[in-house]
Amino acid sequence: MKKFHALTVCAKKRETSDSVRIALHVPDELQAEFAFKAGQHLPVQIELGGKKLRRTYSICSPQGEWPLEIAVRIQPGGQFSEFTADGLSVGDQLAVMPPNGQFHVELNATRQRFYLGCAAGSGITPILSIMASVLNAEPLSRFALFYGNRQQGTTMFIDDLFALKNRFPERLQLHFLFSQEEQEFDIASGRLDAAKLRQLFGCFFAGAKPAEAFVCGPDTMITSVTDTLIDLGLAADLVHAERFGARRKSGVAPVAIDADTSAFTKVTVVMDGHKKSFRMPRTGANIVDAAAAQGIELPYSCKGGVCATCRTHVRKGEVKMATHYGLEPWEIEKGFVLACQSTPVSDELLLDYDKT
Ligand code: FES
């Protein structure tokens, strides 16, 4: 089972007026555990006022490069992001879990593929890692980016994107869109939605269209962009989406231990070869919260069904899941579930956290 490790902040700088970029030193002995695929994310934990707070951030560094870099958009009133902006300094340590997530590119040096990235706002973070990694590792592949923001001043990674364009002028196309600043050409104005995507395709991809796409941004943008890409002829299994902006569904309620005892389930979890058991009500509680209420800490980060940090395998019994954005269809078929979104259905449940 993945665990938190203390990583030292080795660099920190303002990326834009409302975002900060943090580099984390990974010591030699942890580099195998923190090896990542471009597009994956890191669960990060801090303690504020005696309370543990967890968030998940995509890695923006290219695959195979150290230190690990993440970028945090500062949300007004957001405890975690305000702490990282104002309370965190170079030399401090952050509790970080090894990289995770199915949103990633499989690099292949012999491949000759045309990739597309569609990003809105801070959704650029994993896409930047994917772009740089593809351009570094696949000398025959090309990449095009459609990147939507409100204004140029809050556009993240603009220097990195132009540096990449300078290194790979023939193989990288960059197209910026701004929704709150008038642009000289209509095609560069507005949001990245279905109509704009069709317009961009018509204008820039009259010849060859992309074969594989990576999409990251707010939930509404992801839905319209992925549907449109499939409509435009991309294979559905080659359109990948990262739904970090997905809203939490209300199907998973807080723990209610005082439920009818006849509707309890015995849950056994296997972690690092050890078994632990607890009982939980079959309604009103998700497995992560129910275990925590009884002193058993199971892995989690977003608790929104998105990051898959809580992913586990059902070896015996049955659960129902409220959402499962963070799982691929093959994982659901093979019996993997998101514990933060699951409530038991059967009398007994055996969950294997060691199965990958
Ligand atoms: S904790 Fe993120 S999906 Fe469950």
XYZ file of C-alpha atoms and ligand atoms in Angstrom:
360
model
C 0.000 0.000 0.000
C 1.252 3.486 -0.829
C 2.265 5.622 2.166
C 3.094 9.270 2.744
C 6.770 10.284 2.731
C 8.292 13.583 3.846
C 9.699 15.392 0.805
C 11.644 18.643 1.094
C 10.561 21.750 -0.824
C 13.673 22.617 -2.863
C 12.215 25.524 -4.878
C 9.108 27.672 -4.846
C 8.037 30.517 -7.096
C 4.950 32.391 -8.168
C 3.789 30.958 -11.462
C 1.133 33.647 -11.964
C -0.491 36.155 -9.590
C -2.853 33.381 -8.444
C -0.723 30.249 -8.634
C 2.470 28.944 -7.119
C 4.915 26.337 -8.346
C 6.617 23.984 -5.898
C 9.558 21.648 -6.526
C 10.007 18.641 -4.235
C 13.334 16.905 -3.732
C 13.053 13.109 -3.977
C 16.037 11.422 -2.289
C 17.790 8.592 -4.145
C 16.271 5.891 -1.940
C 12.711 7.024 -2.821
C 13.177 7.631 -6.557
C 12.008 4.147 -7.564
C 8.832 4.581 -5.515
C 8.217 8.086 -6.876
C 8.910 7.189 -10.525
C 5.878 8.457 -12.456
C 4.187 8.331 -15.814
C 3.582 11.715 -17.434
C 0.061 12.825 -16.457
C -0.080 11.217 -13.003
C -0.741 13.054 -9.754
C 0.472 13.199 -6.153
C -1.642 13.161 -2.989
C -0.255 15.788 -0.570
C -1.111 16.140 3.112
C -0.639 19.028 5.559
C -1.752 19.542 9.159
C -3.433 22.812 10.014
C -4.809 23.481 13.489
C -4.478 19.784 14.344
C -6.528 18.788 11.297
C -5.160 16.747 8.404
C -5.934 18.195 4.973
C -5.275 16.289 1.764
C -5.272 17.452 -1.820
C -4.152 15.895 -5.078
C -1.913 17.754 -7.531
C -0.808 16.732 -10.991
C 2.913 16.539 -11.626
C 4.072 19.110 -14.178
C 7.667 17.894 -14.645
C 8.540 15.707 -17.640
C 8.614 11.972 -17.016
C 11.937 10.776 -15.576
C 13.112 14.222 -14.445
C 13.759 15.375 -10.892
C 12.787 17.266 -8.788
C 9.049 16.612 -8.861
C 7.140 19.788 -9.603
C 3.525 20.621 -8.859
C 1.577 23.852 -9.290
C -1.168 25.060 -6.969
C -3.888 27.492 -8.032
C -4.576 29.749 -5.039
C -8.279 29.694 -4.178
C -9.472 32.629 -2.035
C -10.338 31.103 1.355
C -8.839 27.752 0.341
C -6.958 26.583 3.437
C -4.626 24.269 1.581
C -3.760 26.536 -1.321
C -3.333 29.600 0.917
C -0.987 27.611 3.139
C 1.149 26.532 0.192
C 1.222 30.110 -1.113
C 2.023 31.894 2.155
C 2.989 29.355 4.826
C 5.323 27.039 2.941
C 9.008 27.835 2.393
C 12.008 26.273 0.717
C 13.485 23.736 3.173
C 10.073 22.796 4.646
C 8.777 19.281 4.268
C 5.477 18.136 2.797
C 3.881 14.710 3.304
C 3.522 13.273 -0.204
C 2.237 9.914 -1.400
C 3.858 8.284 -4.473
C 2.334 9.092 -7.871
C -0.980 7.617 -8.852
C -3.639 7.785 -11.557
C -4.680 6.296 -14.881
C -4.455 9.579 -16.805
C -1.071 9.179 -18.427
C 0.710 8.631 -21.699
C 2.539 5.390 -22.531
C 5.744 6.572 -24.176
C 7.214 4.630 -27.069
C 10.333 5.931 -28.840
C 9.410 4.252 -32.139
C 5.877 5.602 -32.279
C 4.880 8.225 -34.823
C 1.691 9.679 -33.438
C -0.091 13.016 -33.604
C -1.282 13.913 -30.099
C -3.703 16.619 -29.004
C -3.866 18.273 -25.581
C -6.949 20.274 -24.554
C -6.543 22.212 -21.326
C -8.427 24.923 -19.489
C -6.851 26.903 -16.642
C -4.846 24.800 -14.194
C -5.837 21.734 -16.258
C -2.619 22.461 -18.149
C -0.542 20.919 -15.321
C -0.652 17.220 -16.332
C -0.864 18.147 -20.034
C 2.437 20.064 -19.782
C 4.112 16.947 -18.374
C 2.599 14.785 -21.131
C 3.602 17.212 -23.908
C 7.183 17.618 -22.742
C 7.561 13.863 -22.197
C 6.175 12.972 -25.645
C 8.365 15.533 -27.396
C 11.442 14.358 -25.446
C 10.891 10.624 -25.798
C 9.122 10.169 -29.149
C 11.213 11.921 -31.836
C 8.726 11.066 -34.599
C 5.579 12.220 -32.801
C 3.884 15.621 -32.919
C 1.769 17.467 -30.387
C -0.868 20.200 -30.693
C -2.235 22.097 -27.689
C -5.501 24.016 -27.351
C -5.247 25.947 -24.104
C -8.086 28.113 -22.775
C -7.781 30.811 -20.112
C -9.582 33.949 -19.053
C -6.603 36.251 -19.572
C -2.962 36.070 -20.532
C -1.890 37.333 -17.102
C -3.267 34.253 -15.321
C -2.135 31.723 -17.924
C 0.021 29.124 -16.203
C 3.297 27.799 -17.654
C 3.414 30.261 -20.511
C 7.238 30.454 -20.356
C 7.559 26.658 -20.297
C 5.262 26.353 -23.295
C 7.236 28.862 -25.359
C 10.515 27.198 -24.299
C 9.136 23.872 -25.551
C 8.043 25.522 -28.797
C 11.597 26.862 -29.247
C 13.065 23.385 -28.703
C 10.569 21.582 -30.933
C 9.374 24.159 -33.485
C 8.431 21.549 -36.113
C 6.642 19.134 -33.818
C 4.669 21.392 -31.486
C 1.645 23.560 -32.264
C 0.400 25.938 -29.563
C -3.035 27.565 -29.751
C -4.130 29.854 -26.925
C -7.713 30.972 -26.311
C -8.826 33.781 -24.027
C -12.393 34.253 -22.854
C -12.099 37.667 -21.171
C -9.681 39.467 -23.480
C -10.460 40.479 -26.989
C -8.097 38.886 -29.514
C -7.152 39.995 -32.988
C -8.593 36.820 -34.496
C -11.972 35.399 -33.519
C -10.584 31.874 -33.375
C -8.413 32.803 -30.366
C -11.371 34.269 -28.410
C -13.842 32.428 -26.209
C -13.991 29.215 -24.251
C -12.808 25.791 -25.250
C -16.199 24.179 -25.857
C -17.766 22.006 -28.557
C -18.302 24.823 -31.071
C -14.806 26.251 -30.573
C -13.227 22.828 -30.897
C -14.976 22.232 -34.213
C -13.789 25.644 -35.390
C -10.194 24.873 -34.337
C -10.284 21.467 -36.015
C -11.581 22.960 -39.255
C -8.893 25.623 -39.206
C -5.800 23.684 -38.114
C -6.404 20.005 -38.843
C -7.648 20.020 -42.397
C -4.919 17.494 -43.292
C -4.110 14.971 -40.576
C -6.191 14.887 -37.423
C -4.805 13.783 -34.033
C -4.951 10.114 -33.071
C -4.831 10.423 -29.280
C -6.030 13.229 -27.021
C -5.567 14.291 -23.390
C -8.177 16.594 -21.854
C -8.032 18.340 -18.471
C -10.084 21.206 -17.058
C -13.472 21.865 -15.444
C -16.029 19.094 -15.662
C -18.322 20.818 -18.169
C -15.376 21.508 -20.502
C -14.229 17.894 -20.269
C -17.651 16.532 -21.161
C -18.157 18.783 -24.172
C -14.584 18.405 -25.454
C -14.373 14.604 -25.106
C -17.808 14.097 -26.705
C -16.845 16.382 -29.579
C -13.466 14.707 -30.149
C -15.169 11.323 -30.424
C -17.744 12.865 -32.745
C -14.907 14.230 -34.877
C -13.578 10.720 -35.346
C -11.060 10.065 -32.545
C -11.243 6.573 -31.044
C -13.045 6.741 -27.690
C -10.351 4.709 -25.939
C -7.706 7.187 -27.122
C -9.494 10.225 -25.665
C -8.302 10.480 -22.057
C -9.792 12.854 -19.497
C -8.645 13.987 -16.062
C -11.638 15.099 -14.001
C -10.048 16.948 -11.144
C -12.764 19.558 -11.237
C -15.561 17.004 -10.863
C -17.998 17.943 -8.157
C -18.452 15.620 -5.260
C -21.674 13.733 -5.544
C -23.919 13.713 -2.531
C -24.459 9.935 -2.616
C -21.877 9.322 0.092
C -22.998 10.637 3.436
C -21.092 11.034 6.717
C -20.709 8.048 9.020
C -23.833 7.020 10.912
C -22.671 4.367 13.352
C -26.006 4.152 15.169
C -27.811 2.442 12.313
C -29.813 -0.783 12.654
C -27.365 -3.511 13.742
C -28.980 -6.017 11.400
C -27.705 -3.920 8.464
C -24.028 -4.057 9.425
C -21.215 -5.530 7.347
C -17.978 -7.079 8.535
C -15.239 -5.458 6.444
C -11.770 -7.024 6.303
C -8.952 -5.098 4.649
C -5.641 -6.587 3.489
C -2.774 -4.084 3.474
C 0.910 -4.962 3.144
C -0.006 -8.599 3.789
C -1.772 -7.822 7.105
C -5.494 -8.117 7.788
C -7.659 -5.773 9.848
C -11.415 -6.012 10.360
C -14.171 -3.666 11.445
C -17.939 -3.506 11.302
C -19.817 -0.734 9.567
C -23.412 0.143 8.742
C -24.561 -0.656 5.233
C -26.189 2.719 4.765
C -24.982 6.253 5.336
C -21.231 5.638 5.479
C -18.467 5.215 2.965
C -15.766 2.664 3.717
C -12.933 5.194 4.212
C -14.882 7.260 6.768
C -16.311 4.212 8.527
C -12.824 2.715 8.932
C -11.410 6.046 10.186
C -14.202 6.290 12.777
C -12.859 3.027 14.180
C -9.197 4.014 14.120
C -8.247 2.317 10.846
C -6.671 4.650 8.330
C -7.252 3.668 4.718
C -5.644 5.574 1.819
C -7.571 8.540 0.412
C -7.025 12.019 -0.945
C -9.859 13.782 -2.812
C -12.804 11.781 -1.417
C -14.585 12.839 -4.582
C -14.244 9.708 -6.721
C -11.594 11.313 -8.911
C -8.012 10.668 -7.789
C -8.234 6.876 -7.179
C -5.913 7.061 -4.152
C -8.535 4.964 -2.316
C -8.674 2.285 -5.057
C -8.931 -1.260 -3.741
C -9.903 -4.704 -5.004
C -13.041 -6.522 -3.827
C -11.938 -10.100 -3.193
C -15.178 -11.167 -1.539
C -18.570 -9.491 -1.191
C -20.128 -6.555 -2.973
C -20.265 -2.764 -2.736
C -22.199 -0.028 -4.467
C -20.298 3.008 -5.704
C -21.704 6.544 -5.856
C -19.216 7.667 -8.553
C -16.153 6.168 -10.187
C -14.546 8.889 -12.323
C -11.095 7.725 -11.199
C -11.460 4.165 -12.546
C -11.045 2.850 -16.067
C -13.744 0.462 -17.364
C -11.292 -2.491 -17.245
C -10.624 -1.813 -13.552
C -14.331 -1.898 -12.711
C -14.700 -5.138 -14.671
C -11.850 -6.698 -12.703
C -13.438 -5.765 -9.352
C -11.550 -2.603 -8.395
C -13.577 -0.012 -6.503
C -13.105 3.425 -4.945
C -13.490 2.966 -1.188
C -14.356 6.656 -0.637
C -17.379 6.194 -2.909
C -18.411 2.734 -1.739
C -20.881 1.350 0.760
C -21.160 -2.395 1.422
C -24.066 -4.404 0.074
C -23.108 -7.880 1.368
C -22.806 -9.246 4.934
C -19.048 -9.600 4.542
C -16.508 -7.721 2.498
C -12.854 -8.536 1.834
C -10.856 -5.654 0.331
C -7.326 -6.203 -0.984
C -5.198 -3.058 -1.064
C -2.128 -5.015 -2.175
C -3.572 -6.056 -5.561
C -2.434 -3.778 -8.379
S -9.966 9.454 -2.368
Fe -9.906 10.226 -4.398
S -11.192 8.804 -5.437
Fe -11.357 8.170 -3.380
